[in-house]
Coordinates of C-alpha atoms in Angstrom, one line a residue:
Chain A
M5 CA 18.6 20.1 31.9
D6 CA 21.6 19.7 29.6
F7 CA 20.1 16.5 28.4
F8 CA 16.8 18.1 27.7
V9 CA 18.4 21.0 25.8
Q10 CA 20.4 18.6 23.7
L11 CA 17.2 16.6 22.9
L12 CA 15.4 19.8 22.1
V13 CA 18.1 20.8 19.6
N14 CA 18.3 17.3 18.1
G15 CA 14.6 17.1 17.8
L16 CA 14.3 20.5 16.1
S17 CA 17.0 19.7 13.6
V18 CA 15.6 16.3 12.8
G19 CA 12.1 17.8 12.6
F20 CA 13.3 20.5 10.2
L21 CA 14.6 17.8 7.9
Y22 CA 11.3 16.0 8.1
G23 CA 9.6 19.3 7.2
I24 CA 11.9 19.8 4.2
S25 CA 11.4 16.2 3.1
A26 CA 7.7 16.7 3.3
M27 CA 7.6 19.8 1.0
G28 CA 7.9 17.8 -2.2
F29 CA 5.1 15.6 -1.0
V30 CA 2.8 18.5 -0.2
M31 CA 3.7 20.0 -3.6
I32 CA 2.3 16.9 -5.4
F33 CA -0.8 16.7 -3.1
K34 CA -1.5 20.4 -3.5
S35 CA -1.4 20.2 -7.3
S36 CA -3.1 16.9 -7.9
S37 CA -4.4 15.5 -4.5
V38 CA -2.3 12.4 -5.0
L39 CA -0.8 10.8 -2.0
N40 CA 2.7 10.0 -3.2
F41 CA 3.8 6.8 -1.6
A42 CA 7.0 6.8 -3.7
H43 CA 8.3 10.0 -2.0
G44 CA 10.9 8.3 0.0
E45 CA 12.3 6.6 -3.1
L46 CA 12.5 10.0 -4.8
L47 CA 14.5 11.3 -1.9
A48 CA 16.8 8.2 -2.2
I49 CA 17.2 8.6 -6.0
G50 CA 18.3 12.2 -5.6
A51 CA 20.8 11.2 -3.0
Y52 CA 22.2 8.3 -5.0
I53 CA 22.6 10.4 -8.2
F54 CA 24.5 12.9 -6.2
L55 CA 26.6 10.2 -4.7
V56 CA 27.5 8.7 -8.0
L57 CA 28.3 12.1 -9.6
A58 CA 30.3 13.4 -6.6
T59 CA 32.3 10.3 -5.6
E60 CA 32.5 8.1 -8.6
A61 CA 32.5 10.6 -11.5
H62 CA 34.7 13.0 -9.4
L63 CA 32.9 16.0 -10.6
P64 CA 33.4 19.3 -8.8
I65 CA 30.7 19.6 -6.1
Y66 CA 28.8 22.5 -7.6
G67 CA 28.7 20.8 -11.0
A68 CA 27.5 17.6 -9.4
F69 CA 24.9 19.4 -7.5
I70 CA 23.5 21.3 -10.5
L71 CA 23.5 18.1 -12.5
T72 CA 21.7 16.2 -9.8
M73 CA 19.1 18.9 -9.6
L74 CA 18.6 18.7 -13.4
A75 CA 18.5 14.9 -13.3
C76 CA 15.8 15.0 -10.6
F77 CA 13.8 17.5 -12.4
S78 CA 13.9 15.4 -15.6
L79 CA 13.2 12.3 -13.6
G80 CA 10.0 13.8 -12.2
F81 CA 9.1 14.8 -15.7
I82 CA 9.7 11.3 -17.0
V83 CA 7.9 9.5 -14.2
E84 CA 4.9 11.7 -14.8
K85 CA 5.1 11.2 -18.6
L86 CA 5.5 7.4 -18.4
F87 CA 3.3 6.5 -15.5
L88 CA 0.9 9.2 -14.5
R89 CA -0.2 10.8 -17.7
P90 CA -2.2 7.8 -18.9
L91 CA -4.2 8.0 -15.6
I92 CA -5.4 11.6 -16.1
G93 CA -9.1 11.5 -15.6
E94 CA -9.1 8.1 -13.9
P95 CA -10.2 7.7 -10.3
L96 CA -7.6 8.8 -7.7
I97 CA -7.4 5.3 -6.2
F98 CA -5.6 4.1 -9.3
V99 CA -3.1 6.9 -9.1
I100 CA -2.3 6.2 -5.5
M101 CA -2.0 2.5 -6.1
L102 CA 0.4 3.4 -8.9
T103 CA 2.6 5.3 -6.5
V104 CA 2.6 2.3 -4.2
G105 CA 3.8 0.2 -7.1
L106 CA 6.4 2.8 -8.1
A107 CA 7.7 2.8 -4.6
A108 CA 8.3 -0.9 -4.6
M109 CA 9.8 -0.8 -8.1
F110 CA 12.2 2.1 -7.3
K111 CA 13.2 0.6 -4.0
G112 CA 13.9 -2.8 -5.6
L113 CA 15.9 -1.1 -8.4
I114 CA 18.0 1.0 -6.0
L115 CA 18.7 -2.1 -3.9
L116 CA 19.7 -4.0 -7.1
I117 CA 22.0 -1.3 -8.2
W118 CA 23.6 0.0 -5.0
G119 CA 22.7 -2.6 -2.4
G120 CA 21.5 -1.9 1.1
N121 CA 24.8 -0.6 2.6
L122 CA 25.3 2.8 4.0
H123 CA 27.2 5.1 1.7
T124 CA 28.6 8.5 2.8
F125 CA 29.3 11.7 0.9
P126 CA 32.7 13.3 1.0
D127 CA 32.9 16.2 3.3
F128 CA 32.4 19.1 1.0
L129 CA 30.5 21.9 2.6
P130 CA 32.5 25.1 3.0
E131 CA 33.5 26.3 6.4
W132 CA 31.8 29.6 6.1
L133 CA 28.4 28.0 6.4
T134 CA 29.2 27.2 10.0
L135 CA 27.2 29.7 12.1
T136 CA 28.2 30.7 15.6
W137 CA 25.4 31.9 17.6
G138 CA 26.3 32.9 21.1
G139 CA 27.9 29.7 22.5
A140 CA 26.2 27.3 20.1
T141 CA 27.6 26.4 16.7
V142 CA 25.3 25.3 13.9
Q143 CA 26.7 22.7 11.6
P144 CA 27.1 23.7 7.9
V145 CA 24.5 21.1 6.8
Y146 CA 21.9 22.6 9.0
T147 CA 22.6 26.0 7.7
L148 CA 22.1 24.7 4.2
A149 CA 18.9 23.0 5.3
L150 CA 17.6 26.1 6.9
V151 CA 18.4 28.2 3.9
A152 CA 16.9 25.7 1.5
G153 CA 13.8 25.3 3.7
V154 CA 13.1 29.0 4.0
T155 CA 13.8 29.7 0.4
F156 CA 11.4 26.9 -0.8
L157 CA 8.8 28.0 1.7
A158 CA 8.8 31.5 0.4
L159 CA 9.0 30.4 -3.3
F160 CA 6.1 28.0 -3.0
G161 CA 4.0 30.4 -1.0
L162 CA 4.4 33.0 -3.8
F163 CA 4.0 30.4 -6.5
F164 CA 0.7 29.0 -5.3
K165 CA -0.7 32.4 -4.5
F166 CA 0.3 34.6 -7.4
S167 CA 1.5 32.6 -10.4
S168 CA -1.0 31.4 -12.9
Q169 CA 0.6 27.9 -12.9
G170 CA 0.2 27.7 -9.2
I171 CA -3.4 28.6 -9.4
Y172 CA -3.9 26.0 -12.1
M173 CA -2.4 23.5 -9.8
R174 CA -4.8 24.3 -7.0
S175 CA -7.7 24.1 -9.4
V176 CA -6.6 20.7 -10.6
A177 CA -6.2 19.4 -7.1
D178 CA -9.7 20.7 -6.2
N179 CA -11.5 19.0 -9.1
Q180 CA -9.7 17.6 -12.0
R181 CA -12.7 17.3 -14.3
A182 CA -13.9 20.8 -13.7
A183 CA -10.4 22.1 -14.3
L184 CA -10.2 20.2 -17.5
S185 CA -13.5 21.6 -18.7
L186 CA -12.3 25.1 -17.9
G187 CA -9.4 24.7 -20.2
V188 CA -6.6 24.1 -17.6
N189 CA -3.8 22.1 -19.2
V190 CA -3.8 19.3 -16.7
K191 CA -1.0 17.5 -18.4
N192 CA 1.3 20.5 -18.0
V193 CA 0.2 20.9 -14.4
F194 CA 1.0 17.3 -13.6
A195 CA 4.3 17.3 -15.4
L196 CA 5.5 20.5 -13.7
S197 CA 4.3 19.5 -10.2
W198 CA 6.1 16.2 -10.4
A199 CA 9.2 17.7 -11.8
I200 CA 9.3 20.3 -9.1
A201 CA 8.5 17.8 -6.4
A202 CA 11.2 15.5 -7.6
L203 CA 13.7 18.4 -7.5
V204 CA 12.8 19.4 -4.0
A205 CA 12.9 15.7 -3.0
G206 CA 16.3 15.3 -4.6
L207 CA 17.6 18.3 -2.6
S208 CA 16.2 17.0 0.7
G209 CA 17.6 13.6 -0.1
I210 CA 21.1 15.1 -0.5
I211 CA 20.7 17.0 2.8
L212 CA 19.5 13.9 4.6
G213 CA 22.4 12.0 3.0
I214 CA 25.0 14.4 4.3
I215 CA 23.7 14.0 7.8
N216 CA 22.7 10.3 8.1
G217 CA 24.6 8.8 5.2
V218 CA 22.8 7.4 2.1
N219 CA 20.8 4.2 2.7
V220 CA 17.7 3.3 0.8
H221 CA 16.0 1.7 3.8
D222 CA 16.4 4.8 5.9
L223 CA 15.3 7.2 3.2
S224 CA 12.2 5.3 2.2
A225 CA 11.3 5.1 5.9
I226 CA 11.5 8.9 6.0
G227 CA 9.3 9.0 2.9
L228 CA 6.6 7.2 5.0
K229 CA 7.2 9.4 8.0
V230 CA 6.2 12.3 5.8
F231 CA 2.6 11.1 6.3
P232 CA 2.3 11.9 10.0
V233 CA 4.2 15.2 9.4
V234 CA 1.8 16.4 6.7
I235 CA -1.3 15.1 8.5
L236 CA -0.3 17.1 11.5
G237 CA 0.5 20.2 9.5
G238 CA -2.4 19.9 7.1
L239 CA -2.1 18.0 3.9
D240 CA -2.1 21.0 1.6
S241 CA -0.1 23.5 3.7
I242 CA 3.6 23.8 2.9
G243 CA 4.3 25.9 6.0
G244 CA 2.3 23.3 7.9
A245 CA 4.7 20.7 6.7
I246 CA 7.6 22.5 8.3
V247 CA 5.7 23.1 11.6
G248 CA 4.5 19.5 11.6
G249 CA 8.0 18.3 10.9
L250 CA 9.3 20.2 13.8
I251 CA 6.7 18.9 16.2
I252 CA 7.1 15.3 15.0
G253 CA 10.9 15.5 15.2
L254 CA 10.7 16.9 18.8
L255 CA 8.2 14.2 19.9
E256 CA 10.4 11.6 18.4
T257 CA 13.6 12.6 20.1
L258 CA 11.9 13.3 23.4
T259 CA 10.2 9.9 23.4
G260 CA 13.5 8.3 22.4
G261 CA 15.3 10.1 25.2
Y262 CA 12.8 9.8 28.1
I263 CA 10.6 6.8 27.4
S264 CA 12.1 4.2 25.3
P265 CA 14.3 4.2 22.2
S266 CA 12.3 1.5 20.5
L267 CA 9.1 3.6 20.7
R268 CA 10.8 6.4 18.9
D269 CA 9.9 5.2 15.4
V270 CA 6.3 4.5 16.2
V271 CA 5.4 7.7 18.0
P272 CA 4.8 9.7 14.7
Y273 CA 2.2 7.1 13.7
I274 CA 0.5 7.2 17.1
V275 CA 0.3 11.0 16.7
L276 CA -1.1 10.5 13.2
V277 CA -4.0 8.4 14.5
V278 CA -4.7 10.9 17.3
I279 CA -4.6 13.8 14.9
L280 CA -7.1 12.1 12.6
M281 CA -9.3 11.7 15.6
L282 CA -9.1 15.2 17.0
K283 CA -8.3 17.6 14.2
P284 CA -8.5 15.7 10.9
Y285 CA -7.5 18.5 8.6
G286 CA -4.3 19.2 10.6
L287 CA -3.1 22.5 12.1
F288 CA -3.0 24.6 8.9
G289 CA -4.9 22.4 6.4
Q290 CA -8.0 23.7 4.6
V291 CA -11.1 22.2 6.0
E292 CA -13.1 20.6 3.3
I293 CA -16.7 22.0 3.1
E294 CA -19.1 20.2 0.9
R295 CA -22.3 21.7 -0.4
V296 CA -24.6 19.7 -2.5
Chain B
M203 CA -39.0 -27.0 -13.3
R204 CA -37.4 -23.8 -14.5
K205 CA -36.0 -23.3 -17.9
W206 CA -32.3 -24.0 -18.1
I207 CA -30.2 -21.4 -19.8
F208 CA -27.1 -22.5 -21.5
H209 CA -26.3 -20.1 -24.3
P210 CA -27.7 -16.6 -24.1
C211 CA -27.7 -14.7 -27.4
G212 CA -27.2 -11.4 -25.5
N213 CA -27.3 -9.8 -22.1
F214 CA -31.0 -9.7 -21.4
H215 CA -32.6 -9.1 -18.1
E216 CA -36.3 -9.6 -17.9
R217 CA -36.7 -8.8 -14.3
Y218 CA -34.5 -6.7 -11.9
E219 CA -33.8 -9.9 -9.8
T220 CA -32.0 -11.4 -12.7
Q221 CA -29.4 -8.7 -12.5
L222 CA -28.3 -10.0 -9.2
N223 CA -27.6 -13.5 -10.5
V224 CA -24.2 -14.8 -9.8
Y225 CA -24.1 -17.0 -12.9
E226 CA -25.4 -15.7 -16.2
T227 CA -25.9 -19.2 -17.5
D228 CA -26.4 -22.6 -16.1
Y229 CA -23.3 -23.5 -18.1
G230 CA -21.2 -21.4 -15.7
R231 CA -22.9 -23.0 -12.7
F232 CA -22.1 -26.4 -14.0
W233 CA -18.4 -25.7 -14.6
T234 CA -18.1 -24.1 -11.2
A235 CA -19.5 -27.3 -9.6
V236 CA -17.1 -29.4 -11.7
G237 CA -14.2 -27.2 -10.7
I238 CA -15.0 -27.5 -7.0
V239 CA -15.3 -31.3 -7.2
L240 CA -12.0 -31.6 -9.2
L241 CA -10.3 -29.2 -6.8
F242 CA -11.2 -31.4 -3.8
T243 CA -10.7 -34.8 -5.4
A244 CA -8.0 -34.5 -8.0
V245 CA -5.7 -31.8 -6.8
P246 CA -4.6 -33.3 -3.4
L247 CA -4.1 -36.7 -5.0
V248 CA -1.9 -35.7 -8.0
S249 CA 0.1 -32.9 -6.4
S250 CA 3.5 -33.5 -5.0
H251 CA 4.4 -32.4 -1.5
Y252 CA 5.9 -29.1 -2.7
L253 CA 3.1 -28.4 -5.1
L254 CA 0.6 -28.9 -2.4
Y255 CA 2.4 -26.4 -0.2
V256 CA 2.3 -23.9 -3.0
V257 CA -1.4 -24.6 -3.5
N258 CA -2.1 -24.1 0.2
S259 CA -0.2 -20.8 0.2
I260 CA -2.3 -19.7 -2.7
G261 CA -5.5 -20.7 -0.8
I262 CA -4.5 -18.7 2.3
A263 CA -3.4 -15.7 0.2
A264 CA -6.7 -15.9 -1.7
I265 CA -8.8 -15.7 1.5
A266 CA -6.9 -12.5 2.6
A267 CA -7.1 -11.1 -0.9
I268 CA -10.8 -11.6 -1.1
G269 CA -11.1 -9.5 2.1
L270 CA -9.0 -6.7 0.7
N271 CA -10.9 -6.8 -2.6
I272 CA -14.2 -6.1 -0.7
L273 CA -12.5 -3.0 0.7
V274 CA -10.4 -1.8 -2.3
G275 CA -12.4 -3.1 -5.2
Y276 CA -16.0 -2.7 -4.0
T277 CA -15.8 0.2 -1.4
G278 CA -13.0 2.2 -3.1
Q279 CA -10.8 2.5 0.0
I280 CA -7.2 1.5 0.2
S281 CA -5.7 -0.4 3.1
L282 CA -2.0 -0.5 3.5
G283 CA -2.2 -2.5 6.7
H284 CA -3.7 -5.7 5.5
G285 CA -0.4 -7.6 6.2
A286 CA -0.6 -6.3 9.8
F287 CA -4.2 -7.5 10.3
F288 CA -3.1 -10.8 8.9
G289 CA -0.5 -10.8 11.6
V290 CA -3.1 -9.9 14.2
G291 CA -5.1 -12.9 13.2
A292 CA -2.1 -15.2 13.3
Y293 CA -1.1 -14.0 16.8
G294 CA -4.8 -14.0 18.0
A295 CA -5.1 -17.7 17.0
A296 CA -1.7 -18.6 18.5
Y297 CA -2.6 -16.9 21.8
L298 CA -6.0 -18.5 22.1
A299 CA -4.7 -21.9 21.2
T300 CA -1.7 -21.9 23.5
R301 CA -3.0 -20.0 26.5
W302 CA -6.6 -21.1 26.6
G303 CA -6.3 -24.2 24.6
A304 CA -9.0 -23.1 22.2
P305 CA -9.8 -25.6 19.5
L306 CA -9.4 -24.6 15.9
L307 CA -13.1 -24.1 15.3
V308 CA -13.2 -21.4 18.0
S309 CA -9.8 -19.8 17.6
V310 CA -10.0 -19.2 13.8
P311 CA -13.2 -17.2 13.9
A312 CA -12.2 -15.5 17.1
A313 CA -8.9 -14.5 15.5
G314 CA -10.9 -13.0 12.6
L315 CA -13.0 -11.0 15.1
I316 CA -9.9 -9.8 16.9
A317 CA -8.4 -8.6 13.6
A318 CA -11.8 -6.9 12.8
I319 CA -11.7 -5.1 16.1
A320 CA -8.1 -4.0 15.5
G321 CA -9.3 -2.7 12.2
L322 CA -12.1 -0.8 13.7
V323 CA -9.6 1.0 16.1
F324 CA -7.7 2.4 13.1
G325 CA -10.7 2.8 10.8
L326 CA -12.8 4.7 13.3
P327 CA -10.9 8.0 13.1
S328 CA -10.4 8.0 9.4
S329 CA -13.7 6.8 8.1
R330 CA -15.3 9.9 9.4
L331 CA -13.4 11.8 6.7
K332 CA -14.0 11.8 3.0
G333 CA -11.3 11.0 0.6
L334 CA -8.5 8.5 1.2
Y335 CA -7.7 9.2 4.8
L336 CA -8.2 5.5 5.6
T337 CA -5.1 4.8 3.5
I338 CA -3.0 7.0 5.8
A339 CA -4.6 5.6 9.0
T340 CA -3.9 2.0 7.9
L341 CA -0.3 2.9 7.1
A342 CA -0.1 4.1 10.7
G343 CA -1.9 0.9 11.8
Q344 CA 0.7 -1.2 10.0
F345 CA 3.6 0.4 11.9
I346 CA 1.8 0.5 15.3
I347 CA 0.7 -3.2 15.0
E348 CA 4.2 -4.3 14.0
Y349 CA 5.5 -2.5 17.1
V350 CA 2.9 -4.0 19.4
L351 CA 3.5 -7.5 18.0
I352 CA 7.2 -7.3 18.8
H353 CA 7.0 -5.5 22.1
W354 CA 3.9 -6.8 23.9
E355 CA 5.9 -9.6 25.2
S356 CA 3.4 -11.0 27.7
V357 CA 1.1 -11.9 24.8
T358 CA 3.2 -12.3 21.7
R359 CA 6.4 -13.5 23.4
G360 CA 8.3 -10.8 21.4
T361 CA 11.0 -12.0 19.1
M362 CA 10.8 -15.6 20.5
G363 CA 7.6 -16.3 18.6
I364 CA 4.9 -18.7 19.5
T365 CA 4.7 -22.4 18.6
L366 CA 1.1 -23.6 18.0
P367 CA -0.3 -27.0 19.0
T368 CA -1.5 -29.4 16.4
A369 CA -4.8 -28.3 15.0
G370 CA -7.9 -30.6 15.3
I371 CA -11.6 -30.6 14.5
F372 CA -13.9 -32.9 16.4
G373 CA -11.0 -35.1 17.5
L374 CA -9.7 -35.3 13.9
E375 CA -6.1 -34.3 13.8
I376 CA -5.2 -31.8 11.1
A377 CA -1.5 -32.1 10.2
G378 CA 0.4 -32.3 7.0
D379 CA -0.2 -30.6 3.7
R380 CA -3.1 -32.7 2.6
A381 CA -5.2 -32.3 5.7
F382 CA -4.6 -28.5 5.6
F383 CA -5.5 -28.5 1.9
Y384 CA -9.0 -29.6 2.8
L385 CA -9.2 -27.1 5.7
I386 CA -7.9 -24.2 3.7
F387 CA -10.0 -24.8 0.6
T388 CA -13.2 -25.5 2.5
L389 CA -12.7 -22.2 4.2
L390 CA -11.8 -20.5 1.0
V391 CA -15.0 -21.8 -0.8
A392 CA -17.1 -20.8 2.2
M393 CA -15.7 -17.3 2.5
L394 CA -15.8 -16.7 -1.3
W395 CA -19.4 -17.8 -1.2
F396 CA -20.1 -15.4 1.6
A397 CA -18.3 -12.5 -0.1
V398 CA -20.0 -13.0 -3.4
N399 CA -23.4 -13.1 -1.7
L400 CA -22.6 -10.2 0.6
L401 CA -22.2 -8.1 -2.5
R402 CA -25.7 -8.9 -3.6
T403 CA -27.3 -7.7 -0.4
R404 CA -28.1 -4.1 0.5
Y405 CA -24.8 -3.9 2.3
G406 CA -22.8 -4.9 -0.8
R407 CA -24.8 -2.5 -3.0
A408 CA -24.2 0.3 -0.5
F409 CA -20.4 -0.4 -0.7
I410 CA -20.5 -0.2 -4.5
A411 CA -22.5 3.0 -4.3
I412 CA -20.0 4.6 -2.0
R413 CA -17.2 3.6 -4.4
D414 CA -18.9 5.0 -7.4
N415 CA -20.0 8.3 -6.0
D416 CA -20.0 9.0 -2.3
R417 CA -22.0 12.2 -2.6
A418 CA -24.7 10.5 -4.6
A419 CA -24.7 7.6 -2.2
E420 CA -25.2 9.9 0.7
G421 CA -28.0 11.6 -1.2
M422 CA -29.7 8.3 -1.6
G423 CA -29.7 7.8 2.1
I424 CA -26.7 5.5 2.6
A425 CA -24.9 6.3 5.8
I426 CA -21.4 6.5 4.4
F427 CA -19.3 6.3 7.5
P428 CA -20.9 3.2 9.1
Y429 CA -20.8 1.4 5.8
K430 CA -17.1 2.3 5.1
L431 CA -16.3 1.1 8.6
L432 CA -18.2 -2.1 8.1
A433 CA -16.4 -2.8 4.8
F434 CA -13.1 -2.2 6.6
A435 CA -14.0 -4.5 9.5
I436 CA -15.1 -7.3 7.1
S437 CA -11.9 -6.9 5.2
S438 CA -9.8 -7.2 8.4
F439 CA -11.9 -10.2 9.4
Y440 CA -10.9 -12.0 6.3
A441 CA -7.3 -11.1 6.8
G442 CA -7.5 -12.3 10.4
V443 CA -9.0 -15.7 9.4
A444 CA -6.3 -16.1 6.8
G445 CA -3.6 -15.2 9.3
A446 CA -5.0 -17.7 11.8
V447 CA -5.0 -20.6 9.4
W448 CA -1.6 -19.6 8.3
A449 CA -0.4 -19.7 11.9
Y450 CA -1.7 -23.2 12.3
Y451 CA -0.1 -24.2 9.0
T452 CA 3.4 -22.9 9.6
I453 CA 3.2 -24.0 13.3
S454 CA 5.7 -21.5 14.6
I455 CA 5.2 -17.7 14.1
T456 CA 7.2 -14.6 14.6
A457 CA 6.3 -11.0 13.9
E458 CA 8.8 -10.6 11.1
P459 CA 6.7 -11.5 8.0
F460 CA 3.9 -9.1 8.8
N461 CA 5.5 -6.0 7.4
L462 CA 4.6 -3.3 4.9
G463 CA 6.0 -5.5 2.2
L464 CA 3.3 -8.1 2.9
S465 CA 0.6 -5.4 2.7
V466 CA 1.9 -4.3 -0.6
E467 CA 1.9 -7.9 -1.8
Y468 CA -1.8 -8.1 -1.0
I469 CA -2.5 -4.8 -2.8
A470 CA -0.6 -6.3 -5.8
M471 CA -2.8 -9.3 -5.7
V472 CA -6.0 -7.3 -5.7
I473 CA -4.8 -5.0 -8.5
I474 CA -3.3 -7.7 -10.7
G475 CA -6.3 -10.0 -10.1
G476 CA -8.8 -7.4 -10.8
M477 CA -10.4 -4.8 -8.5
G478 CA -14.1 -5.3 -8.0
N479 CA -14.2 -8.8 -9.1
M480 CA -14.3 -11.7 -6.7
S481 CA -12.6 -14.2 -8.9
G482 CA -9.9 -11.5 -9.4
A483 CA -8.7 -12.0 -5.8
V484 CA -8.1 -15.6 -6.5
F485 CA -6.4 -15.0 -9.8
G486 CA -4.2 -12.4 -8.0
A487 CA -3.3 -14.9 -5.3
V488 CA -2.3 -17.5 -7.8
F489 CA -0.3 -15.0 -9.8
I490 CA 1.6 -13.4 -6.9
T491 CA 2.3 -16.7 -5.1
G492 CA 3.3 -18.3 -8.3
L493 CA 5.6 -15.3 -9.1
N494 CA 7.1 -15.6 -5.6
E495 CA 7.9 -19.3 -6.2
I496 CA 9.3 -18.7 -9.7
L497 CA 11.5 -15.9 -8.4
R498 CA 12.8 -18.0 -5.6
W499 CA 13.4 -20.9 -8.0
G500 CA 15.1 -18.5 -10.4
T501 CA 17.4 -16.9 -7.9
D502 CA 18.3 -20.4 -6.5
L503 CA 19.2 -21.5 -10.0
M504 CA 21.4 -18.5 -10.6
M505 CA 23.0 -18.9 -7.2
N506 CA 24.1 -22.3 -8.2
M507 CA 25.5 -21.1 -11.5
G508 CA 28.0 -19.2 -9.5
F509 CA 28.8 -16.1 -11.5
V510 CA 25.8 -14.3 -10.2
T511 CA 26.7 -14.9 -6.6
Q512 CA 29.5 -12.4 -7.0
M513 CA 27.1 -9.8 -8.1
G514 CA 25.3 -10.4 -4.8
L515 CA 22.0 -10.9 -6.5
N516 CA 19.5 -11.0 -3.8
M517 CA 16.0 -12.3 -3.8
A518 CA 14.3 -9.6 -1.8
P519 CA 15.1 -6.5 -3.9
L520 CA 14.4 -8.4 -7.1
R521 CA 11.0 -9.5 -5.8
E522 CA 10.2 -6.0 -4.7
F523 CA 11.1 -4.7 -8.1
V524 CA 9.0 -7.3 -10.0
F525 CA 6.0 -6.7 -7.7
G526 CA 6.2 -3.0 -8.2
L527 CA 6.6 -3.4 -11.9
A528 CA 3.6 -5.8 -12.1
I529 CA 1.4 -3.4 -10.2
V530 CA 2.4 -0.5 -12.4
L531 CA 2.0 -2.4 -15.6
F532 CA -1.4 -3.8 -14.7
I533 CA -2.7 -0.3 -13.7
L534 CA -1.5 1.2 -16.9
F535 CA -2.5 -1.5 -19.3
E536 CA -5.2 -3.7 -17.7
P537 CA -6.6 -1.9 -14.7
R538 CA -9.4 -4.5 -14.4
G539 CA -6.7 -7.1 -14.0
L540 CA -6.5 -10.8 -14.9
A541 CA -10.2 -11.4 -14.3
E542 CA -10.9 -9.1 -17.2
V543 CA -8.3 -10.9 -19.4
W544 CA -10.0 -14.1 -18.5
R545 CA -13.4 -12.7 -19.4
I546 CA -12.1 -11.5 -22.7
V547 CA -10.6 -14.9 -23.5
R548 CA -13.8 -16.7 -22.5
S549 CA -16.1 -14.4 -24.4
S550 CA -14.0 -14.7 -27.5
F551 CA -14.4 -18.5 -27.3
R552 CA -18.1 -18.3 -26.6
L553 CA -19.1 -17.9 -30.2
W554 CA -16.2 -19.8 -31.6
P555 CA -15.8 -20.6 -34.4
F556 CA -18.6 -18.4 -35.7
S557 CA -17.8 -15.0 -34.2
Y558 CA -19.9 -12.4 -35.9

């Protein structure tokens, strides 16, 4: 029983991290229906920027954190400006292929600069983030993750529902040409959504880096594991990403614990195929209805 | 005797049938014939051992890339599992050859069929959906197949790998680079011929209609989902055949090379060569395999110079970076790929020296 509870807790915490990592991905999908295969690399870039600022430049932690967020925001902006803007109005297949190329490019670049070794952050989280809840204690990182997750969930929900930018984003995702002809500034929408997604990805990268250490192979693997998570939750649902993450995380740790550790990394993808078969739009995704 | 056409003064079609012609002029047909004859006579004679190995690798990659081009370039679906299906073909051939002693002529097509069936398993759930769900399903397929190849030990012998027997056709032993050259390129020409002609049939036209506008295609009575699935199965078949030949060629196989990186490599071939253009797949295969060899050669050279060794310059990340960069640059600047560059060069020479 103890073993089960431990697996449960592990699974939920791993899953919550998956959920947070998936939020940036959903952000991009929701605003441009692009499947971003470079998401894992965006996570990694955020983590590495923070690593450099915090350990090599010896900046104070909060300063390093704010600078990292700014850097990620601008990075998303630059990536959009350089690579995606020329493709506005082109078929989606080009954009998705482009993200496949970007993923390879970024990964190669990170490996060339920092190598494939595991780096760790200094221990910097303040003690007061440790929550004691009955007998159980929650590590400060997880408190941070929880706070970040809930905050972003609420912010995104409000953003997409009420702000005009959010509504523009949804219109662009639905039909880019129609949105263009109705006067939506698609360029701005793309730029903003990539910038925000890179920011969220950077933050999740830092959180993942605190827990597992920073390693580009692991982080880009998580970037791909986002796919089962969002398919399960529904591609365009940010809340669904969190729920999907929790379920995938649980399944992963339970399989790792009870069946076989080597199956652990494949289970999410088996789930993915099953979901596509049974409930293709996921738990909370919007079912596409087509009328001609 | 029909009229020979050598030099059209424009793109004229008098009947609808002529739009399906593979060659616009008999000039093109003539040079293709010359090219094939030269390929089979001159290339194996003048090439060194190493060059022949590179040429063979290009041939195998081109077979797989043609398959992916049918899916990506003509049907408008992305597969991120092409490398895994290549692996399925390799293991299929290895299993049939070692356990059942199947000859080459049986095991290679059978391996293609096995890969096609594996493709169907992953294509079936996703091709019911519109949009690019197939991409996600093939990503899952990539990881699941990789896992199965390593852990299904009774068939794949796990990390030990399988060593294949010498290949043979009708008692003729196929060993060494030159013999494989003939095998690979006969197969390549045959499969290229099949692919080009497939796209002139109703099936090929249905694929193209689905790529261009799936709603309109459906409205015209094309059953989208079976056709998408068919395109995916054909593409996996090509990957499987290429994998099978590759397995015979390298003799000993393990599951290691069939990773996501290989799949991205094939996608790079199709994009760089030119989506929706059969010669593009061949161009892409030449480009990527050539780039691979140049990078290997370059990193070897720098390793010998010594000072770079301290930097720990590694082949794999550099290769990944260059591939990614090539994909990105081609999509941004020449989305129709090298085939389009080749067409532009050719047509600018067509009226030379009297353009205008």
